Amino acid sequence: MTAPVAPGTIAVVPPRYGPGVVGGAEAVLAEAARGLRDRGHPVEILTTCARDHYTWANEFPPGESDDGGILVRRFLTRTDTGGVHRERIGARILNGERVSLSDQQLWVNDSLRVPDLWHHVLDHGTGYRALVFAPYMFWTTYAVGQIVPGRTILMPCLHDEPTARLDIFRPLMGGARGVWFLTDPEADLARRLLDVPARHAVIGSGIEIPGSYQPDRFRAETGITGPFVYYAGRREWGKGWSDLLAAYGDLVRQYPVDLALVTSGVGAVDAPADIADRVIDVGFVSDETRNNAMAAAVAYVQPSVMESFSRTVLEAWCAGTLVVANAQSAVVRWHVERSGAGLAYRSQAELTETLRFVADRPDAAAALARPGRAYVEQHYQWPVVLDRMEATLDAWLPGPATAGVGASDSVPGDGVAQAGDRP
Amino acid sequence: MTILMVTPYAPYRDGIAAYAVQEVRRLRAEGVDIEVLSPLPSAAQHHLWLGGPRGMAALARRAGRYERIVLQFSPEMLFGACRGPVERVAVWAGLRLVAARTRLEIRLHEIEYGPLARNPAERRLAHLTLQAADAVTVHTQREVAQLSEAVGLDPGVVTLVDHGASFTAATQVSRDTARAELGLDQAEHVFLAIGFLQEHKGYDLAVDAFGKAGLAGQASLHVVGSVRVDHPDLLAYARRLELLCRVTTGAHLHNKYVSDEEFDRWIVAADTIVLPYREIWSSGVLERAKLYSRPVIATDVGGIGDQAPPGTLFFGDVESLVQAMKERAQTTADRLPPAGAARQSPEPVEEWTVDLDHPRRDDVEAQIRRRVRSRHLGGPNPAGGEAGGASPVDPLLALGSVLRPETLSARPGVSQVKRLIRRVLNWELQPIITHLEALQKATVEAVTELEVARRDGDTHHQE
């Protein structure tokens, strides 16, 4: 049995936490935990010993540690199942085939599992004021998030993907005390696919805006002198990189434009030979270098459909750069439509023409991008996001000082509350 | 020393797994050092496939490490992979070995009497195993008698354990709130049959009886559950239930996988729980009905008669179920509006109306409640929200690109093999993918052109 929980503690449950952890949901939860701590809430991190979400190897020691006033409880991962069922059933899920409930269960349990974390929450879950889980599809959220649903706040980070349609995730979301969405389109998607409880709100996420940008430094470091469009992230299946390459290829084959395609991140570039010299991979870069690249670019391209928040789009706007976005992503299209600081394309042909526009009229692209930074400042600053988190927590799971929550999964009041402000 | 509980376990969600989780929670709270072993990977500390003699032999090898083993006995878990009577006997023999190595408590949730009656050897081994166990527990007195007779066991060996001893409520909502959230009429008498959709649960009998009772208008019957395994018989049963409900006014099938909280919310919302089981040993649903003091109509099979609370109406055939439903519906008849009064129709669904400058939480709360109600009554889905403004091209866009599976794997060497396979097949697959994507793009563009032309036409027409 692990040590007991201080009254009123908010448990934040990311699948991974700590230095070297890469992941959007993990970053949001870590920032949220620090922000809530700074506002005087007792906060714990309940997480695994893993750093890498491919191997789930136990790289951090299990047990308790202090991270700047946040108690971190780490639990060992188990990956002793071989993953054969996960791959077999996962392929069927991706193909859109009907998969039985028992196979869905087999799929979700045939990878990472964290029994000690699960039992910690079984023992102490009702002692927490709230337990915040993200993202929906990891075992830490799926399995642990259903133990004390009356205290579970789910931040699903939902994409429009085949796994989001699985029956097994319905009780997770439908049973949660409340749901925090990152964007309106994500909430819309959840309503279409799952049972969304009445207590849900769009709370967004905060973006740290750098004090300054050094586009010239990026050019000096990389030797890139001409205009370019930029893509940062994983060059992999589902992220739209091949679509971007194809459209860019069409552009430079059809038009005599002076425009390079610069990319950073991980994954094979795989550019066709005839355009390979114009596709520049600067590798995995620091946040500072990425920000400078954003500022140096004529436009930032977001070709991914599966976005629940799209942090890089907001970072591009902070740098004053136009966003060219795939309209198939409801989230990115929503950002573009609300900010007015981007151009959304609906087909590869439209992407090609959009790239031509930014190549021909970089001045117009810069003008279009102007409202972007104000949009981020207005909606995606941590103080605003934390206000929304606190308001919903107070409404759905009042703290001991205000409601005297007892040791039960149930919480006083059936009042349904929704945050009034949209991020 | 540690106790080992052998059981299906969470996050799997069936009756025995839910029962085991509640018991583990209680024992851990009492300071008992307990570990769990489940037949499939789960939240348990250990997993071991137990569906045949090999699994049981492996369990026997581990048994000596534990002070006590509590086995949540179910035929599926222990005999699921047996290929005949000999293997079944071997499973019993393995279990007998477990009992020899440690204190074994067998908690019987269900047992198959057929094979025991047909095979004297299995009956003999079952007798020896149960006799050797430190404790054999069941949930009802009737099960004590049936088991004792079936395997020739001294009834004193078998003890009763309250099925609901560790059960805790998963919801605190009131009946009115539960009904509002589930979109149920506040005045109607609500009959509920809930659980996995399986023929032996007899839900079709309940629908049939409800139709014959002629209770539509003053009562409704809700069958809530899902198909756990894609077996043709189970899928066919679900389809049959769906058809039955379609042609039976007031009967509704909610073919869905619900959370523990929603499960309990349905029970709270109901006036009467219907357990029309054709066969069962004991019922977790019945225990949850007792937890919320909800009256029950049930068949008197297995141990239900002993388990059921006072006042339960038992039935033996559809006709007696019809009578029981009528009798129960009469108990809430005073909630209905006077005869001839117009029944209130559901409030119309409205668009989201949120003043972003001055949002009012109570307005939004009211909208949410109306939407929840509307959704469950089968009205237009307000959550979709975009139906009116949807473009014909949206479904095509939603198809996305042709997605090829990742070549990445956590298993050593598999990534390389996958990449090799991709290279080998690429020359043949890539042209097909390219053609498909071109076809999709062309279709999107053509539909977009047509849509633009149509809208232009509409505009001109309006002008």
PDB file of N, CA and C in Angstrom, chain B residues 69 88 251 348:
ATOM      1  N   ILE B  69      -5.288 -19.267  -1.638  1.00  0.00           N
ATOM      2  CA  ILE B  69      -5.748 -18.872  -2.979  1.00  0.00           C
ATOM      3  C   ILE B  69      -7.267 -18.812  -2.959  1.00  0.00           C
ATOM      4  N   ARG B  88     -11.138 -32.022 -19.104  1.00  0.00           N
ATOM      5  CA  ARG B  88     -11.910 -31.457 -17.985  1.00  0.00           C
ATOM      6  C   ARG B  88     -11.528 -32.155 -16.672  1.00  0.00           C
ATOM      7  N   ALA B 251     -41.157  -0.642 -25.959  1.00  0.00           N
ATOM      8  CA  ALA B 251     -39.962  -1.423 -25.623  1.00  0.00           C
ATOM      9  C   ALA B 251     -38.765  -0.846 -26.376  1.00  0.00           C
ATOM     10  N   PRO B 348     -38.678  20.929 -28.061  1.00  0.00           N
ATOM     11  CA  PRO B 348     -37.932  20.903 -29.314  1.00  0.00           C
ATOM     12  C   PRO B 348     -36.453  21.182 -29.066  1.00  0.00           C
TER      13      PRO B 348
END
